[in-house]
Tab-separated table of C-alpha atoms and ligand atoms in Angstrom:
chain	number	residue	atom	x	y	z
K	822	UNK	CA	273.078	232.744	-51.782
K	823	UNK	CA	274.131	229.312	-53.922
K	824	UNK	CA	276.208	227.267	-52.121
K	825	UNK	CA	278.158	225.070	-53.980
K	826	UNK	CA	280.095	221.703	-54.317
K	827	UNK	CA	282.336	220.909	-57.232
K	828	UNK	CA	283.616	217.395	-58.355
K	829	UNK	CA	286.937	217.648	-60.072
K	830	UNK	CA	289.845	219.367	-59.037
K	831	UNK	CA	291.121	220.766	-62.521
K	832	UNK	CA	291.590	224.172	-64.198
K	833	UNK	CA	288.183	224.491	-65.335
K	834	UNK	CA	286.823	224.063	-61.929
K	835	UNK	CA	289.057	226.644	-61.086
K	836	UNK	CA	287.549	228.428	-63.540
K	837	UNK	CA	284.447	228.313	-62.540
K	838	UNK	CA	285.064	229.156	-59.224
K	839	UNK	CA	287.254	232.299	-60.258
K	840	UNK	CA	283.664	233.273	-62.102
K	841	UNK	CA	281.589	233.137	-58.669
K	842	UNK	CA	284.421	235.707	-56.993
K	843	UNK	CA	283.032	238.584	-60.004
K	844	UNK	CA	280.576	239.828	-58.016
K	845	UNK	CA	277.714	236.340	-58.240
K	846	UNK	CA	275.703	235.325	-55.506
K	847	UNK	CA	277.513	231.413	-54.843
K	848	UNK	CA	279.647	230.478	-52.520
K	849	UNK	CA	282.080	227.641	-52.939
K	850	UNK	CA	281.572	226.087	-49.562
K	851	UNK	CA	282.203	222.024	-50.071
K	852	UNK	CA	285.024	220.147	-52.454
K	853	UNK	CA	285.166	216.519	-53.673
K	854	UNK	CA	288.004	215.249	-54.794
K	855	UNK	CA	289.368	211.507	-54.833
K	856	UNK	CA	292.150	212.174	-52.777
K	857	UNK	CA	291.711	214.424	-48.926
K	858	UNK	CA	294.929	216.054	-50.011
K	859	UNK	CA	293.730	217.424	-53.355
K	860	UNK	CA	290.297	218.317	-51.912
K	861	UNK	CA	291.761	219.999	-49.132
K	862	UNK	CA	294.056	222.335	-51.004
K	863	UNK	CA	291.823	223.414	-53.786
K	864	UNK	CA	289.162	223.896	-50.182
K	865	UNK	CA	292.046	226.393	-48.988
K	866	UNK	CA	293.246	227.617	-52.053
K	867	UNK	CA	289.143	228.837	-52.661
K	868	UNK	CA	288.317	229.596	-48.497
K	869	UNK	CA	285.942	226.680	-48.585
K	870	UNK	CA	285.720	225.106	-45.508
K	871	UNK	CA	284.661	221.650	-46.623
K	872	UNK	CA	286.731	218.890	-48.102
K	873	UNK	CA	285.742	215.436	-49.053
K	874	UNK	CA	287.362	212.214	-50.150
K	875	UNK	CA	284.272	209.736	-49.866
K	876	UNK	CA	281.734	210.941	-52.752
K	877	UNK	CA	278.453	209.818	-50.722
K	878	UNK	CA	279.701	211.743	-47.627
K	879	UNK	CA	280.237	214.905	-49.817
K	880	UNK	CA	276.289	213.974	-51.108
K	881	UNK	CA	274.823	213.731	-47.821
K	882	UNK	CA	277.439	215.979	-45.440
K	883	UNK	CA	278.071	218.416	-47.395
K	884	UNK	CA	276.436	221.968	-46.799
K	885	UNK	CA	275.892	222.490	-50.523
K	886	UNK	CA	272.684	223.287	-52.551
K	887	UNK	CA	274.247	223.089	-56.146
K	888	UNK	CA	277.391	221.089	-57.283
K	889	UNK	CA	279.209	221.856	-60.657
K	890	UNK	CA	280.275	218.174	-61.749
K	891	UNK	CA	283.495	218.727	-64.217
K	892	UNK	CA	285.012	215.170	-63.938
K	893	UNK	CA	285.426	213.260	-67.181
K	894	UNK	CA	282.377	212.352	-69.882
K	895	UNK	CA	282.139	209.596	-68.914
K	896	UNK	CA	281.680	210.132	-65.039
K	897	UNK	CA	279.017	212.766	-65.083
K	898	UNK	CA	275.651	210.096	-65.579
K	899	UNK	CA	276.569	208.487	-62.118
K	900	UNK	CA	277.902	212.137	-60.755
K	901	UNK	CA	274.564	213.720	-61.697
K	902	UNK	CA	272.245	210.544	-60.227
K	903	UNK	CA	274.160	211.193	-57.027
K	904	UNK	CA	273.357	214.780	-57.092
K	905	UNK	CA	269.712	214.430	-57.922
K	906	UNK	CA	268.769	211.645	-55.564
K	907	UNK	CA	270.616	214.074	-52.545
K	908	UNK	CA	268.080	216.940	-53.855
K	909	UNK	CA	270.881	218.712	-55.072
K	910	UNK	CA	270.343	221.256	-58.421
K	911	UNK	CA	273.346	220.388	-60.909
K	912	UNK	CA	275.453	222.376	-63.144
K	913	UNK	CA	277.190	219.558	-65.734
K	914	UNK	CA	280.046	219.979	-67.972
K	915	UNK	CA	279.060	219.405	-71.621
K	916	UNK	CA	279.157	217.240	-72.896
K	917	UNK	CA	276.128	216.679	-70.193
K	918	UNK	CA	275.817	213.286	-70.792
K	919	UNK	CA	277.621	210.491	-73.308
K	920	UNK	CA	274.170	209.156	-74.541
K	921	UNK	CA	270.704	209.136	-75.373
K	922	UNK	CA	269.285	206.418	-72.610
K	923	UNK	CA	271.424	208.571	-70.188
K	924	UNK	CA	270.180	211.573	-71.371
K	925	UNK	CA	266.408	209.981	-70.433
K	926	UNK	CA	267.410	208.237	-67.604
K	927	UNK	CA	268.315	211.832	-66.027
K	928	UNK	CA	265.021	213.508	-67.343
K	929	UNK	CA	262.890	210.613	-65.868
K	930	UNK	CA	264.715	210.764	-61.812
K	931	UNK	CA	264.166	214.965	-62.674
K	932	UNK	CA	260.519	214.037	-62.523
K	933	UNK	CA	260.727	212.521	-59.502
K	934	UNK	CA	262.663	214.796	-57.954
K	935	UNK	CA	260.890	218.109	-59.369
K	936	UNK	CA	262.405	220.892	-57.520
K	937	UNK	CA	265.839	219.457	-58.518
K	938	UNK	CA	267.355	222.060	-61.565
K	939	UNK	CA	269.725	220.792	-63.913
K	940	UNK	CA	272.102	222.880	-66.711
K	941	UNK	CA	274.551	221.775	-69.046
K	942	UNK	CA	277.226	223.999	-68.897
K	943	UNK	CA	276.979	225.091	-72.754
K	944	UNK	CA	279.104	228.227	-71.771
K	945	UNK	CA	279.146	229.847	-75.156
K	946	UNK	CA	275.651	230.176	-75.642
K	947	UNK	CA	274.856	231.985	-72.432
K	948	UNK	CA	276.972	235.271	-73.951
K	949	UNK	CA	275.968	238.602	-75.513
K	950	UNK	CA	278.349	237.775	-78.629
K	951	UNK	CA	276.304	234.374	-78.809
K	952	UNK	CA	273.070	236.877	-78.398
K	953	UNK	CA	273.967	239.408	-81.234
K	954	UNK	CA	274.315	236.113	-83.585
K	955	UNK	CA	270.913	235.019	-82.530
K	956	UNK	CA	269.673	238.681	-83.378
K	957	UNK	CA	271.156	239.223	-86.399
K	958	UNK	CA	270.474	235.291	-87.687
K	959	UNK	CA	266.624	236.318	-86.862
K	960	UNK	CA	266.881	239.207	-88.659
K	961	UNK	CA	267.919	237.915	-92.173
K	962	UNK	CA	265.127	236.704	-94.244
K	963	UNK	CA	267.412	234.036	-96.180
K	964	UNK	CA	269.828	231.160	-94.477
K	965	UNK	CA	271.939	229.622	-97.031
K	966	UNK	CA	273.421	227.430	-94.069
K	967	UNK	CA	277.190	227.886	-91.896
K	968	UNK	CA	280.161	226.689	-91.589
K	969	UNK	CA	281.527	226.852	-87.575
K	970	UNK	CA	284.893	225.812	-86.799
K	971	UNK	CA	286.334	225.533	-83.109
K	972	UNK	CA	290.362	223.745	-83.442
K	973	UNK	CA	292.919	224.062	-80.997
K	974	UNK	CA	295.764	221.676	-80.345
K	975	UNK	CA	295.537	219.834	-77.389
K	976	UNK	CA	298.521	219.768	-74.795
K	977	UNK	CA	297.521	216.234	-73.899
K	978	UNK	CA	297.884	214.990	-77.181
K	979	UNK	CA	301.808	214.952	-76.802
K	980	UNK	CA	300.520	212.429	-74.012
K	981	UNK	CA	298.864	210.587	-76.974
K	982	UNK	CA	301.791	211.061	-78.899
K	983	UNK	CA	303.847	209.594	-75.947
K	984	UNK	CA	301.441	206.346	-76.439
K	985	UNK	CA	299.734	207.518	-73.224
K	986	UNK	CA	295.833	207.882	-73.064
K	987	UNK	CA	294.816	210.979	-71.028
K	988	UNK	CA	291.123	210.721	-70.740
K	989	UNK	CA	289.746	213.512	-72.989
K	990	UNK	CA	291.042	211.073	-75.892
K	991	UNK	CA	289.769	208.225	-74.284
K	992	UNK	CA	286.539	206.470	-75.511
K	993	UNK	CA	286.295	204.375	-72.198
K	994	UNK	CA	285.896	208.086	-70.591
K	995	UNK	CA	283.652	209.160	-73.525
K	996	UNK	CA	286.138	211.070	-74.621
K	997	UNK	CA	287.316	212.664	-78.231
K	998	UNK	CA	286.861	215.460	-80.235
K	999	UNK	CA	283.406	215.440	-81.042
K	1000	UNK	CA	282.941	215.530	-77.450
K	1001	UNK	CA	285.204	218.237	-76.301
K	1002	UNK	CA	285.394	220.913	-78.849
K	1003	UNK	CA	282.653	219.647	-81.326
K	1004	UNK	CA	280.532	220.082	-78.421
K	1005	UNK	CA	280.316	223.429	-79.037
K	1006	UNK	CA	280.013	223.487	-82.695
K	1007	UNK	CA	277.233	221.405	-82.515
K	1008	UNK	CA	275.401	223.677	-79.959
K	1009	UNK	CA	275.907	227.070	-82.289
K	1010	UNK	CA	274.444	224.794	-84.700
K	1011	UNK	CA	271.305	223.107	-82.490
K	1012	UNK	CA	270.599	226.567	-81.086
K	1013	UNK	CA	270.687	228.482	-83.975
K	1014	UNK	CA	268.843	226.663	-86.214
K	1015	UNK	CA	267.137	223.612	-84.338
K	1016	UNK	CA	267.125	219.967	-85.083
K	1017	UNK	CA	269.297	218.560	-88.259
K	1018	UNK	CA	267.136	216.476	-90.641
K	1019	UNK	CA	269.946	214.156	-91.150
K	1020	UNK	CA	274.069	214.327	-90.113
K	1021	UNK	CA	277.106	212.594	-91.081
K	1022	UNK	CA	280.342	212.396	-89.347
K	1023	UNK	CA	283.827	212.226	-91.033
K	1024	UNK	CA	286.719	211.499	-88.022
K	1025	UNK	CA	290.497	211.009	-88.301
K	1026	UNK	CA	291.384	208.550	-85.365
K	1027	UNK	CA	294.464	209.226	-82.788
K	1028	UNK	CA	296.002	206.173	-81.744
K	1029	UNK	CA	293.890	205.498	-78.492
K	1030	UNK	CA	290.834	204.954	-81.161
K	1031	UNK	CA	289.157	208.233	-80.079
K	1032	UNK	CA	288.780	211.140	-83.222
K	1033	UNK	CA	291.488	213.708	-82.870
K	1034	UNK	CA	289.731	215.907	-85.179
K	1035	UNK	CA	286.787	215.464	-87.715
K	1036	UNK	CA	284.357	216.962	-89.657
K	1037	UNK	CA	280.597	216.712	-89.784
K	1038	UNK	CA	277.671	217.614	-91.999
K	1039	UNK	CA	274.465	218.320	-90.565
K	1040	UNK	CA	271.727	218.060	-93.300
K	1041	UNK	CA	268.915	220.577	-92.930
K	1042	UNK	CA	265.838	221.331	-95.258
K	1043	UNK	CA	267.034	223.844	-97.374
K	1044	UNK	CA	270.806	223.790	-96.163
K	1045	UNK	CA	274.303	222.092	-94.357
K	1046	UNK	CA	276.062	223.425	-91.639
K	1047	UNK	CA	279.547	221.969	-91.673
K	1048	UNK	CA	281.353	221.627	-88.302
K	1049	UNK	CA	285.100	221.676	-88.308
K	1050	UNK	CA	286.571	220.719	-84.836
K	1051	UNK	CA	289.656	219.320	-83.143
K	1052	UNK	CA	292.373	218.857	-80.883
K	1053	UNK	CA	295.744	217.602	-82.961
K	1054	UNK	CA	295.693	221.337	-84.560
K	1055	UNK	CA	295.080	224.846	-84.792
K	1056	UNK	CA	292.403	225.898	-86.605
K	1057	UNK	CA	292.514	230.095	-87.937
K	1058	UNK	CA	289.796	230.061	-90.037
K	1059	UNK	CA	286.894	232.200	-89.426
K	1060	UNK	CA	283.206	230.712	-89.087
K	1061	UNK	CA	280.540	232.238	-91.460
K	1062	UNK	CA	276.733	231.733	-91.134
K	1063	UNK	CA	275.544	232.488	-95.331
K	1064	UNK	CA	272.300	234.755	-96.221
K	1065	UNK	CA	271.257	235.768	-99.335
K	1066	UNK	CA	274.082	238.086	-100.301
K	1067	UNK	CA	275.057	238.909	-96.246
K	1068	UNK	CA	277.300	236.827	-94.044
K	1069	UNK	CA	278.094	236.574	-90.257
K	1070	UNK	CA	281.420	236.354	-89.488
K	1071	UNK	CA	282.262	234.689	-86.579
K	1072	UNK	CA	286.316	234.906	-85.237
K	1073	UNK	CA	285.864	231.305	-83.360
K	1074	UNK	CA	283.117	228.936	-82.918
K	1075	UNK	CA	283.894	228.011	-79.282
K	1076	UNK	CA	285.585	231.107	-77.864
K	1077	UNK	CA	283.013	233.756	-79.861
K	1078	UNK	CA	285.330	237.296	-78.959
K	1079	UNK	CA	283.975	238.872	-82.541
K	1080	UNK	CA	280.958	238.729	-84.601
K	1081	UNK	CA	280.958	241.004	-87.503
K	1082	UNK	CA	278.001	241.488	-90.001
K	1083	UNK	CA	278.827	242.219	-93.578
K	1084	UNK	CA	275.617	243.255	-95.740
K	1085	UNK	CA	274.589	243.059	-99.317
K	1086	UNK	CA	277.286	245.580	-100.543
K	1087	UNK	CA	279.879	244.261	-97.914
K	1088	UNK	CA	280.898	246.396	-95.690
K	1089	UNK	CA	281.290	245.303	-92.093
K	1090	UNK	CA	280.004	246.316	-88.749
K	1091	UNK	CA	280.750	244.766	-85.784
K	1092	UNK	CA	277.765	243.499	-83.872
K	1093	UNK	CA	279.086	241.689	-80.728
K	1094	UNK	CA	282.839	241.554	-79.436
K	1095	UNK	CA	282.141	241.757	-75.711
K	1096	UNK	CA	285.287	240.469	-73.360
K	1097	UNK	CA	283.825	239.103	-70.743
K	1098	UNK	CA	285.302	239.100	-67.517
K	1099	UNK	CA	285.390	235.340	-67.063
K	1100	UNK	CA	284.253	232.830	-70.451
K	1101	UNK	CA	282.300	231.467	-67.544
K	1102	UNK	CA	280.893	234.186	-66.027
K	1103	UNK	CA	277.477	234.717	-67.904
K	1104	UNK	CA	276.189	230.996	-67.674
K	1105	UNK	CA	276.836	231.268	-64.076
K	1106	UNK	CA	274.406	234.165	-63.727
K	1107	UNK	CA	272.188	233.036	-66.427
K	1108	UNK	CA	272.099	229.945	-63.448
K	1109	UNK	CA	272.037	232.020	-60.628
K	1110	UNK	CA	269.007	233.707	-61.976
K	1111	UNK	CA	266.826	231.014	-62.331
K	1112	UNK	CA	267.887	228.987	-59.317
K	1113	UNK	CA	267.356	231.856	-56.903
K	1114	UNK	CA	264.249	232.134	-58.540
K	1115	UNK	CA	262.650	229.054	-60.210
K	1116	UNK	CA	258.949	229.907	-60.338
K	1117	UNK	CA	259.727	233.364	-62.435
K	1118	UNK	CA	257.942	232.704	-65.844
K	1119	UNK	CA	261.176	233.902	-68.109
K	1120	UNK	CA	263.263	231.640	-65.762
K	1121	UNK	CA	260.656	228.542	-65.595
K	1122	UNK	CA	260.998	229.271	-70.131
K	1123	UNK	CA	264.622	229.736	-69.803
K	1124	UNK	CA	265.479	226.488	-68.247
K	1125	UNK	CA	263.168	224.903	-70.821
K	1126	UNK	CA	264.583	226.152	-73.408
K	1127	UNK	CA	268.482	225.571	-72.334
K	1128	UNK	CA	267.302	221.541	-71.442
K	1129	UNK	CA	265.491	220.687	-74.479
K	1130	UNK	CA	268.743	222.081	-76.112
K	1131	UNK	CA	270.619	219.829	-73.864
K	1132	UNK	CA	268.035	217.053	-75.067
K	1133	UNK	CA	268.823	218.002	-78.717
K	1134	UNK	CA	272.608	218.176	-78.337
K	1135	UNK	CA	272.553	215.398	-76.861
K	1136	UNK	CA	270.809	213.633	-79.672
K	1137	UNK	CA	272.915	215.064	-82.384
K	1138	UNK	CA	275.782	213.410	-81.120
K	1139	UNK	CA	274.636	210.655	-80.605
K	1140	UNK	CA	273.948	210.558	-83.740
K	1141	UNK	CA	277.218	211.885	-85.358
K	1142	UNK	CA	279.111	208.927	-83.225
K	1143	UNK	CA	276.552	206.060	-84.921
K	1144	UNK	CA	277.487	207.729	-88.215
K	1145	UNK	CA	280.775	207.100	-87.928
K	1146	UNK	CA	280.901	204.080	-85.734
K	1147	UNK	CA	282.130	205.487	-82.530
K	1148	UNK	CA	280.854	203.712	-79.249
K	1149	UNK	CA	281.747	204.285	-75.999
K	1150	UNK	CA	280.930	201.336	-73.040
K	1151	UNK	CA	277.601	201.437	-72.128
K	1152	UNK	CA	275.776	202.562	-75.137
K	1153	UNK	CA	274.477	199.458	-75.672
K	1154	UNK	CA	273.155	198.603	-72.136
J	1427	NAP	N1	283.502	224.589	-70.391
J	1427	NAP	C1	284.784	224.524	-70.734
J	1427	NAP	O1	285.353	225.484	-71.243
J	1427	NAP	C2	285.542	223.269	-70.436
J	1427	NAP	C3	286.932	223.255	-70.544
J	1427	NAP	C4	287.616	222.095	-70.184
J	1427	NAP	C5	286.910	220.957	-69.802
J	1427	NAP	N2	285.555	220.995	-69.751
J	1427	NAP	C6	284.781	219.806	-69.345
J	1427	NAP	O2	285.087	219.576	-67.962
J	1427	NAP	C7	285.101	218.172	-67.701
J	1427	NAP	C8	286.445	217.809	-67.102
J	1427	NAP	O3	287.427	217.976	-68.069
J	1427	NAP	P1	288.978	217.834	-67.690
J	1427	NAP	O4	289.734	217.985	-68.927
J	1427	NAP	O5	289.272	218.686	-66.535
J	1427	NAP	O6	288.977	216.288	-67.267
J	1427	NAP	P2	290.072	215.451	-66.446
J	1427	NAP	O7	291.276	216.278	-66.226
J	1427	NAP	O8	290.225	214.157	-67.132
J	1427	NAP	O9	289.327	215.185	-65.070
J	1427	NAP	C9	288.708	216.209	-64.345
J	1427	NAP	C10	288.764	215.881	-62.877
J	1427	NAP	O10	288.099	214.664	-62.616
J	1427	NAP	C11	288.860	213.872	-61.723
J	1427	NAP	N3	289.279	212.644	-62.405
J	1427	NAP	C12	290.274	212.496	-63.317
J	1427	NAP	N4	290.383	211.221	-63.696
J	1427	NAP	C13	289.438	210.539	-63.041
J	1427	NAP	C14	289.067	209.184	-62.985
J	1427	NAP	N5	289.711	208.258	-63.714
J	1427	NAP	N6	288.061	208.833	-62.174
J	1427	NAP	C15	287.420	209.744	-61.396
J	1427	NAP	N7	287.739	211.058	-61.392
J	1427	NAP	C16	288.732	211.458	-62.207
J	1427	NAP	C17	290.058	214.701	-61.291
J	1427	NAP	O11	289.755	215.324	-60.057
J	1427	NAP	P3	290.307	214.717	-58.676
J	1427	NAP	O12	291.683	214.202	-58.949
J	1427	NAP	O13	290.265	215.892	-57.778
J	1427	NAP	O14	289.340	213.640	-58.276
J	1427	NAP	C18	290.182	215.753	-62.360
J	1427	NAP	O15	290.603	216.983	-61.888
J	1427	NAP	C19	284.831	217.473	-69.032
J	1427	NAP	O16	283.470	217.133	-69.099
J	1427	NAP	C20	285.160	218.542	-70.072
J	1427	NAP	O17	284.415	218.391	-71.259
J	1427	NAP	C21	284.863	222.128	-70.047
């Protein structure tokens, strides 16, 4: 049994917590939030009996093995150092962390603290309609590149509209929408078909100086993959990922409900449109698996795998802000 803490008190946590009542092995037993009153409801609200105010009391009180950190970007470098130094394993919203010296800084205290675990909660790549695109993208003997698009309008940019800045446009809280939705454009990308020789990234700025929306190019060998993403619109376009003369066809880059392949002549089969229960529901097992059982060789290459693509995300984006002149404070420390 996982017993868990949570930072952040929002609907994704909610989320997250609705996934662990589908028949998982975790427990929500411990909640931080910044205010008692907050923690306590969302404690009652989930039957959790624990509810904090005071962040180093939840780290060393709190009856927790594993905490799911969903407060903003920005947050989740200090959130996680917490977690690792109180021996706790860590399940991070992407993006994990907001830079590259961050990103080491974590995988450095992990090596001090080795039987710590730590996932980036990359939930689209965790499901079977993720899985059939990985099949079918190994299957093809030709990749002309792909073109992934993820583009929803934001509720909270009527706040920006308003001349308010809610975090997730906020570059003091790492926020924007490379680093929301792009997030997961980037990871189809990065998982699909590894490290970019070279990217570029083209933003349009919102008022608060974060990108509302942009587009980026990531260069490889023999192709580009163009990533559409953002938050001041809806987006209905379909993503494709180009053979020879065959195409994937992807509904949404982010939410992945249909992936249809069409072949040489062009007819179409569907080859993944599994509903899952919860959008967060297979990560969470993929995490319960190897946490309740770390020393399991597919496990032990699982988590490899899913941090060096946290390492490579990470990097890309990194990357794609330099590009196009986006810093948040403390990238140059
Ligand atoms: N996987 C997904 O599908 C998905 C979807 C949405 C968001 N996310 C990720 O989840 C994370 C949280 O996103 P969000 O939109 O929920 O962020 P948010 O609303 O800005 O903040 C999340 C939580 O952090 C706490 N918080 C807010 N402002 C804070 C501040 N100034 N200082 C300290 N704590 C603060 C709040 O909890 P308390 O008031 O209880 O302290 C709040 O509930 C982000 O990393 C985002 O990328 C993932």
């Amino acid at each position: 049994m996982i017993k868990l803490g949570i930072i952040g008190t929002n609907w994704i946590t909610q989320q997250f917590i609705d996934a662990t009542q589908s028949g998982t092995d975790t427990k929500l037993t411990s909640v931080y939030s910044r205010t008692m009153k907050k923690a306590r409801t969302f404690a009652d609200h989930n039957h959790a009996a624990e509810a904090f105010d005071d962040m180093e009391q939840f780290f060393s009180e709190g009856s927790f093995d594993t905490v799911y950190i969903a407060s903003p970007n920005s947050l989740h470098f200090a959130d996680a150092k917490k977690a690792i130094l109180a021996e706790k394993n860590v399940i991070v919203e992407k993006p994990a962390f907001a830079n590259q010296r961050q990103m080491a800084e974590i995988t450095e205290l992990l090596k001090q603290h080795p039987n710590v675990l730590l996932f980036e909660a990359a939930r689209q790549i965790h499901t079977s309609n993720f899985k059939a695109i990985e099949n079918q993208v190994a299957k093809m003997p030709v990749i002309q590149g792909a073109e992934f698009t993820y583009e929803k309008y934001s509720s909270r940019y009527d706040n920006v509209l308003a001349g308010e800045v809610p975090n997730v446009f906020s570059k003091k809280f790492a926020g924007g929408a490379l680093q929301d939705l792009g997030v997961y454009t980037v990871y189809d990308a990065v998982t699909l078909f590894g490290m970019p020789e070279d990217v570029a990234y083209y933003p349009q700025l919102v008022a608060t100086g974060a990108d509302g929306k942009g587009t980026a190019i990531l260069q490889y060998p023999e192709y580009n993959v163009i990533l559409n993403f953002g938050k001041t619109s809806n987006s209905y376009m379909t993503s494709e990922i180009y053979g020879l003369k065959d195409t994937i066809e992807i509904d949404d880059a982010g939410e992945i409900g249909d992936v249809v392949y069409i072949n040489d002549e062009g007819q179409r089969a569907t080859i993944g449109n599994v509903d899952e229960i919860n959008p967060m529901y297979p990560e969470l097992k993929d995490f319960e698996r190897v946490i309740n059982n770390p020393d399991d060789p597919q496990n032990r290459l699982d988590y490899d795998r899913w941090y060096q693509l946290m390492v490579n995300v990470n990097k890309v984006l990194f990357n794609l802000r330099q590009d196009a002149n986006i810093v948040f404070p403390g990238d140059e420390q």
